[in-house]
Tab-separated table of C-alpha atoms and ligand atoms in Angstrom:
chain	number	residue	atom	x	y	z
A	1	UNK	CA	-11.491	-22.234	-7.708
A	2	UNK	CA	-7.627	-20.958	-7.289
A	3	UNK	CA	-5.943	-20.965	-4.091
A	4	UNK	CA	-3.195	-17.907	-3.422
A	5	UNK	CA	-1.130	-17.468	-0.826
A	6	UNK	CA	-0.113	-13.943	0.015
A	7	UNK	CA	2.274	-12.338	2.191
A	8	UNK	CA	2.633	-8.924	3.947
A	9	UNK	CA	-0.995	-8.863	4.330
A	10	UNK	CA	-0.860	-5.719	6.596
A	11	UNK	CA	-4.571	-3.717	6.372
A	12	UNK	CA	-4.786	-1.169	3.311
A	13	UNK	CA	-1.795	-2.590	1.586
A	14	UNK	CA	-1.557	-4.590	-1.718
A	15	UNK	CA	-0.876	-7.342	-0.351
A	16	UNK	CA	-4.798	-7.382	1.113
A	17	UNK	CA	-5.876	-5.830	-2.307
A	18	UNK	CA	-4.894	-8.970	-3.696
A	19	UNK	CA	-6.861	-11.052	-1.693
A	20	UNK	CA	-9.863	-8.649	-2.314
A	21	UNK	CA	-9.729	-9.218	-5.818
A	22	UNK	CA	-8.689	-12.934	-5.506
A	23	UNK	CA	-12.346	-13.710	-3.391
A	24	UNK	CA	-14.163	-11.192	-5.782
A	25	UNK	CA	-13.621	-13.905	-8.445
A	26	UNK	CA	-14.880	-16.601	-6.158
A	27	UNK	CA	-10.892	-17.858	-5.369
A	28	UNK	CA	-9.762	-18.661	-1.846
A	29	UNK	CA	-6.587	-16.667	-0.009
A	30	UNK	CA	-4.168	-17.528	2.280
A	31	UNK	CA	-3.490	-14.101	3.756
A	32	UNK	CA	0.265	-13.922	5.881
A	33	UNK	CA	0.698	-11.261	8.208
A	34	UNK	CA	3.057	-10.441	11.004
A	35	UNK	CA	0.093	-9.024	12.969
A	36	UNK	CA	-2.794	-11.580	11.598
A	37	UNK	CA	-5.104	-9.918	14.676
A	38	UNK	CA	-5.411	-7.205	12.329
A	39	UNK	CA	-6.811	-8.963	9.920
A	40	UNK	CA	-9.648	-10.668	11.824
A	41	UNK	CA	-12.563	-8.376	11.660
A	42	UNK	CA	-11.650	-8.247	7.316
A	43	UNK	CA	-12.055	-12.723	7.268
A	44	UNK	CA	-15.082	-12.702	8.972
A	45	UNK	CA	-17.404	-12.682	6.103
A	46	UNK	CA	-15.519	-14.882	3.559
A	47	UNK	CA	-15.750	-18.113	6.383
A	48	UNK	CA	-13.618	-20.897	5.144
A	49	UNK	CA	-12.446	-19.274	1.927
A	50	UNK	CA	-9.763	-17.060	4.016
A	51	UNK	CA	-7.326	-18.392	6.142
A	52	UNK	CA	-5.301	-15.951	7.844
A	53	UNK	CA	-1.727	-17.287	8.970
A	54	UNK	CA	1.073	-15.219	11.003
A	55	UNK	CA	4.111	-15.006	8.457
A	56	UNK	CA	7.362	-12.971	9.244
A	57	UNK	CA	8.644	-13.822	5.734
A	58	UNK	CA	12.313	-13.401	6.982
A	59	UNK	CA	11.857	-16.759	9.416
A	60	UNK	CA	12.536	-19.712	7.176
A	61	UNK	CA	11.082	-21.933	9.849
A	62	UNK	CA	8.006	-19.854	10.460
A	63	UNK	CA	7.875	-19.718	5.893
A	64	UNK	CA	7.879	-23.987	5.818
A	65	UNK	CA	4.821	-24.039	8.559
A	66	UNK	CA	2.829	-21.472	7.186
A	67	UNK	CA	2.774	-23.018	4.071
A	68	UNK	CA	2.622	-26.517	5.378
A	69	UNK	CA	-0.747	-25.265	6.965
A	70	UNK	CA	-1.564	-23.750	3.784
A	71	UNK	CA	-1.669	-26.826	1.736
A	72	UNK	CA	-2.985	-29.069	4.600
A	73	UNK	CA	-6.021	-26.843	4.768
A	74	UNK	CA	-6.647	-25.711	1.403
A	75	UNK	CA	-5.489	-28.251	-0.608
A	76	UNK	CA	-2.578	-26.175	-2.666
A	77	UNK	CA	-1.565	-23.527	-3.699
A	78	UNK	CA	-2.328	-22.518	-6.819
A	79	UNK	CA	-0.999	-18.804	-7.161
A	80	UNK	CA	2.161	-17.682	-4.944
A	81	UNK	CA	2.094	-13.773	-4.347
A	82	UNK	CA	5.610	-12.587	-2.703
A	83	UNK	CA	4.207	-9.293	-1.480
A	84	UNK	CA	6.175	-8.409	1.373
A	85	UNK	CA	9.064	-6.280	1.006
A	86	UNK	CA	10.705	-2.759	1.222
A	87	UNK	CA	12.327	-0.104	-0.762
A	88	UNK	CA	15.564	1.494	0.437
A	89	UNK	CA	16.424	4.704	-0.705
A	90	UNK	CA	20.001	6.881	-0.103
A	91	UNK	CA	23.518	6.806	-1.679
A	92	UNK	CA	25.312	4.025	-2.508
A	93	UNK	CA	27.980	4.964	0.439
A	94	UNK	CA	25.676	6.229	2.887
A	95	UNK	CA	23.800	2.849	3.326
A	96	UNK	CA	24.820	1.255	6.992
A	97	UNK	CA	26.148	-1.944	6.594
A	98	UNK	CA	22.909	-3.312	8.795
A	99	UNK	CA	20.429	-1.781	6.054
A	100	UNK	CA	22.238	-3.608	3.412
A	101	UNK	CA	21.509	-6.972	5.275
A	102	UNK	CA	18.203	-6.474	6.326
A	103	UNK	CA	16.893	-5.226	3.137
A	104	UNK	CA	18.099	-7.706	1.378
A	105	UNK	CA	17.011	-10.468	3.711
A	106	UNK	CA	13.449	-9.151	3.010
A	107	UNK	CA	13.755	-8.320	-0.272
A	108	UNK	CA	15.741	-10.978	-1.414
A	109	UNK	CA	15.929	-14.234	0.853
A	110	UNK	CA	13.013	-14.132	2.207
A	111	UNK	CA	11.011	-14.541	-1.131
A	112	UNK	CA	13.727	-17.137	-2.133
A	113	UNK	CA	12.856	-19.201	0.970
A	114	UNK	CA	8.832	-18.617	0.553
A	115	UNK	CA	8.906	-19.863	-3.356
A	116	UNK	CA	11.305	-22.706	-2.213
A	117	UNK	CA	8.868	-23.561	-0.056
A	118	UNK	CA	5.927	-23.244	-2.237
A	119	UNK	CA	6.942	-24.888	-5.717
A	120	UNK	CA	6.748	-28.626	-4.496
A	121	UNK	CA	3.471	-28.222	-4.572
A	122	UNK	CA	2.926	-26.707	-7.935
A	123	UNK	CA	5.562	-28.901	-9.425
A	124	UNK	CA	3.834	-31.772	-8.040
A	125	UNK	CA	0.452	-30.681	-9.439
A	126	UNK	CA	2.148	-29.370	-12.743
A	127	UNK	CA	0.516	-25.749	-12.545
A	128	UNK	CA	0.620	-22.798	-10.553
A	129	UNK	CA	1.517	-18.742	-10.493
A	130	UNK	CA	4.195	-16.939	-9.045
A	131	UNK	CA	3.687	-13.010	-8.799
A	132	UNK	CA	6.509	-11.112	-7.303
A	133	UNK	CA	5.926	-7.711	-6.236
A	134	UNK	CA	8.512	-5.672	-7.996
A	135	UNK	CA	9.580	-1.783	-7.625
A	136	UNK	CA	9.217	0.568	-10.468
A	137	UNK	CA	11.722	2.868	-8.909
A	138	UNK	CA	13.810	-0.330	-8.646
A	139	UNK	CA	13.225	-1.676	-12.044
A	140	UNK	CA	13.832	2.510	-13.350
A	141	UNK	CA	16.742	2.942	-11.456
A	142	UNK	CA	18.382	4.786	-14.610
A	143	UNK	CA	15.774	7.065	-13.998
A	144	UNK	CA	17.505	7.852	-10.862
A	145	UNK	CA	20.597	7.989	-12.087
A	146	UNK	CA	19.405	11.580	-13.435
A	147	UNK	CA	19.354	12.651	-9.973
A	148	UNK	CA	22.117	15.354	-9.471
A	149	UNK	CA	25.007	13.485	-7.048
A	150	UNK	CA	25.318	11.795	-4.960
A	151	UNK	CA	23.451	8.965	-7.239
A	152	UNK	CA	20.700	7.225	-5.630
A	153	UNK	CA	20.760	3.951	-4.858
A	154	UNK	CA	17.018	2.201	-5.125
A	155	UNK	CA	17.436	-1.158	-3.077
A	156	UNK	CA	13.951	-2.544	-3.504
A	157	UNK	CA	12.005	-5.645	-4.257
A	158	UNK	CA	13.273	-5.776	-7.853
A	159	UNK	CA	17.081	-7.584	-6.702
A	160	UNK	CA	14.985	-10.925	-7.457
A	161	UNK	CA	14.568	-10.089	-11.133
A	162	UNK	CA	17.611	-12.524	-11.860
A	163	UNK	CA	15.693	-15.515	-9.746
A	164	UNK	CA	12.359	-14.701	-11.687
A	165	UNK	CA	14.452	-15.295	-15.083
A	166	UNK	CA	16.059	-18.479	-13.857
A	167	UNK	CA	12.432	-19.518	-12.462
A	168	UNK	CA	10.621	-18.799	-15.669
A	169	UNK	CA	13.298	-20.850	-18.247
A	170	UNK	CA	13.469	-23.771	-15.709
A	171	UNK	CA	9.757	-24.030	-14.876
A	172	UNK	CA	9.072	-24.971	-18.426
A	173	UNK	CA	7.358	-28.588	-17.016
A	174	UNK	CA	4.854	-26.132	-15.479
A	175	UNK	CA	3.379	-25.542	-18.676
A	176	UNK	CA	-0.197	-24.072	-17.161
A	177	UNK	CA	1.766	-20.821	-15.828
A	178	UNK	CA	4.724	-20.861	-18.335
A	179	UNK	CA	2.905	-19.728	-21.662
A	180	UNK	CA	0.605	-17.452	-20.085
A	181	UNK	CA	3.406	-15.991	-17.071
A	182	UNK	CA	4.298	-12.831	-18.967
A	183	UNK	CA	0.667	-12.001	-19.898
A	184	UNK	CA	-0.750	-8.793	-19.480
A	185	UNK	CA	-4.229	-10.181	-18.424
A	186	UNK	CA	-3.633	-11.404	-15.016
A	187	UNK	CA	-5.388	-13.355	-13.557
A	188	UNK	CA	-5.895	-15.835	-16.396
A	189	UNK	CA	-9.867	-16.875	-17.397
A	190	UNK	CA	-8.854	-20.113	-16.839
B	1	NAP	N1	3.334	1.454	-2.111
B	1	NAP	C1	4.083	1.696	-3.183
B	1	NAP	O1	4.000	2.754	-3.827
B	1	NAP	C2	5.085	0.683	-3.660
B	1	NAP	C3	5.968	1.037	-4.666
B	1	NAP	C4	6.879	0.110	-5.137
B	1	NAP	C5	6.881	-1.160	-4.599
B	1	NAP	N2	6.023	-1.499	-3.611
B	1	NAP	C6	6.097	-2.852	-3.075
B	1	NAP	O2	4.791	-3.382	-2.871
B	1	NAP	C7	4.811	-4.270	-1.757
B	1	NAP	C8	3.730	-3.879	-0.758
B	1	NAP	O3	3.852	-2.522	-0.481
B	1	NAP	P1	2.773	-1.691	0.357
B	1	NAP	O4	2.929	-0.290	-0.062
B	1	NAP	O5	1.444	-2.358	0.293
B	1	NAP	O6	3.273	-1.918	1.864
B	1	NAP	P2	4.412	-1.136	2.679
B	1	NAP	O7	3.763	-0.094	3.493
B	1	NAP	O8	5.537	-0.743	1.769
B	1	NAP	O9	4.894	-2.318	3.647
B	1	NAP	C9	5.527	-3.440	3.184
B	1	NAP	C10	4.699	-4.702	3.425
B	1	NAP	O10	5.640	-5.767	3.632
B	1	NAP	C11	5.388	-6.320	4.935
B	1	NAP	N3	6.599	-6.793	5.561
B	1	NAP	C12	7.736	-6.109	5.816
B	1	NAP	N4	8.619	-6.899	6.444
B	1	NAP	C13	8.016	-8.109	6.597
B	1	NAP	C14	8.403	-9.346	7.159
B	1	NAP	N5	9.623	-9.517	7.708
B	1	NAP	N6	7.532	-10.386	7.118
B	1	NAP	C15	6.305	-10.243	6.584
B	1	NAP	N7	5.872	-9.094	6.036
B	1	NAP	C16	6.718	-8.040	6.036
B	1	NAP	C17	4.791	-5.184	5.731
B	1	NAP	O11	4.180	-5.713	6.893
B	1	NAP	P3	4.253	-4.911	8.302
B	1	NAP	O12	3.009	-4.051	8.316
B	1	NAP	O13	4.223	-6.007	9.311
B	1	NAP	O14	5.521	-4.122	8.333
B	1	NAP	C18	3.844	-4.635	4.690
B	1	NAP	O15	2.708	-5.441	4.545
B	1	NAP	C19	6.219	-4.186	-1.160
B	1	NAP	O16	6.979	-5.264	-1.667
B	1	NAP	C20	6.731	-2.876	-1.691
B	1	NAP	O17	8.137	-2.852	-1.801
B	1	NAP	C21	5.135	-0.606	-3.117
């Protein structure tokens, strides 16, 4: 049995579909939410297999507790998913200089600081996942490119691509997650 931990859990976002489909296999979820009161009524029924843990991603100190807790109660974590983010969409010049710091705090630093705090764990225990929830209009921004000017600019979850390379070569000692982390066939049977 897997443990995940999973943030942006808000209600009817994918964030809570992953936990549905992580406790349809029998795993146990960690489910982070900025409003966990919301997600109350949805642990009920899954008892000690769901804990549900407040998590604003963007507060490091608020990231190191909630995963403390995490690992304290559940024993690990096993599979990391960085779920909580948001696309920004405009022109490149029409972005305030605000949205360019908050966006990327969420986007950006705030799943630095939640891995950070996370892969001690699997490092120690020599396995573990790390899903980041990317943008295909982030990932496609060439597609947007084709837009007639002024060019779009698509700030979304996809600016930690360049951390997610640098993870995957230096992760190697993790070899569990390494040969099997650009598999189609997530989760893994085993
Ligand atoms: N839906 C799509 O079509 C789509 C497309 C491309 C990428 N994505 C990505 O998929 C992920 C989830 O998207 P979604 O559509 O399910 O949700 P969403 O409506 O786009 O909302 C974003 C999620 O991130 C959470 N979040 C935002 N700021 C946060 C913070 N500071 N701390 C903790 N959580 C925070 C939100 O929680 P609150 O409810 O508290 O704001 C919400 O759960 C995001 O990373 C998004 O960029 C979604």
């Amino acid at each position: 049995m897997r443990t995940w931990f999973v943030t942006g859990g808000t209600p009817g976002g994918f964030g809570q579909a992953y936990a549905d489909a992580a406790l349809e296999t029998g795993d146990r979820v960690v489910l982070t939410a900025r409003r966990p009161e919301e997600l109350r009524e949805w642990a009920r029924p899954y008892g000690d297999r769901v804990l549900v843990l407040p998590l604003d991603v963007t507060d490091a100190a608020q990231v190191c507790a909630a995963v403390a807790e995490a690992e304290q109660r559940m024993g690990g974590i096993d599979v990391l998913v960085n779920n909580a983010g948001r696309g920004w969409y405009g022109s490149i010049e029409g972005m305030a200089e605000d949205a360019v710091r908050r966006t990327s705090d969420l986007n950006f630093f705030a799943l630095l600081s939640v891995t950070r705090a996370v892969l001690p764990g699997m490092r120690e225990r020599r396995r573990g996942w790390i899903v980041n929830m990317s943008s295909v209009a982030g990932v496609r921004i060439a597609a947007m490119a084709e837009d007639p000017p002024p060019r779009r600019l698509v700030l979304g979850s996809d600016a930690y691509d360049a951390v997610t390379s640098t993870l995957r070569e230096a992760l190697t000692d993790i070899t569990w997650s390494e040969a099997a982390s650009c598999a189609a066939d997530f989760p893994p049977g085993t």
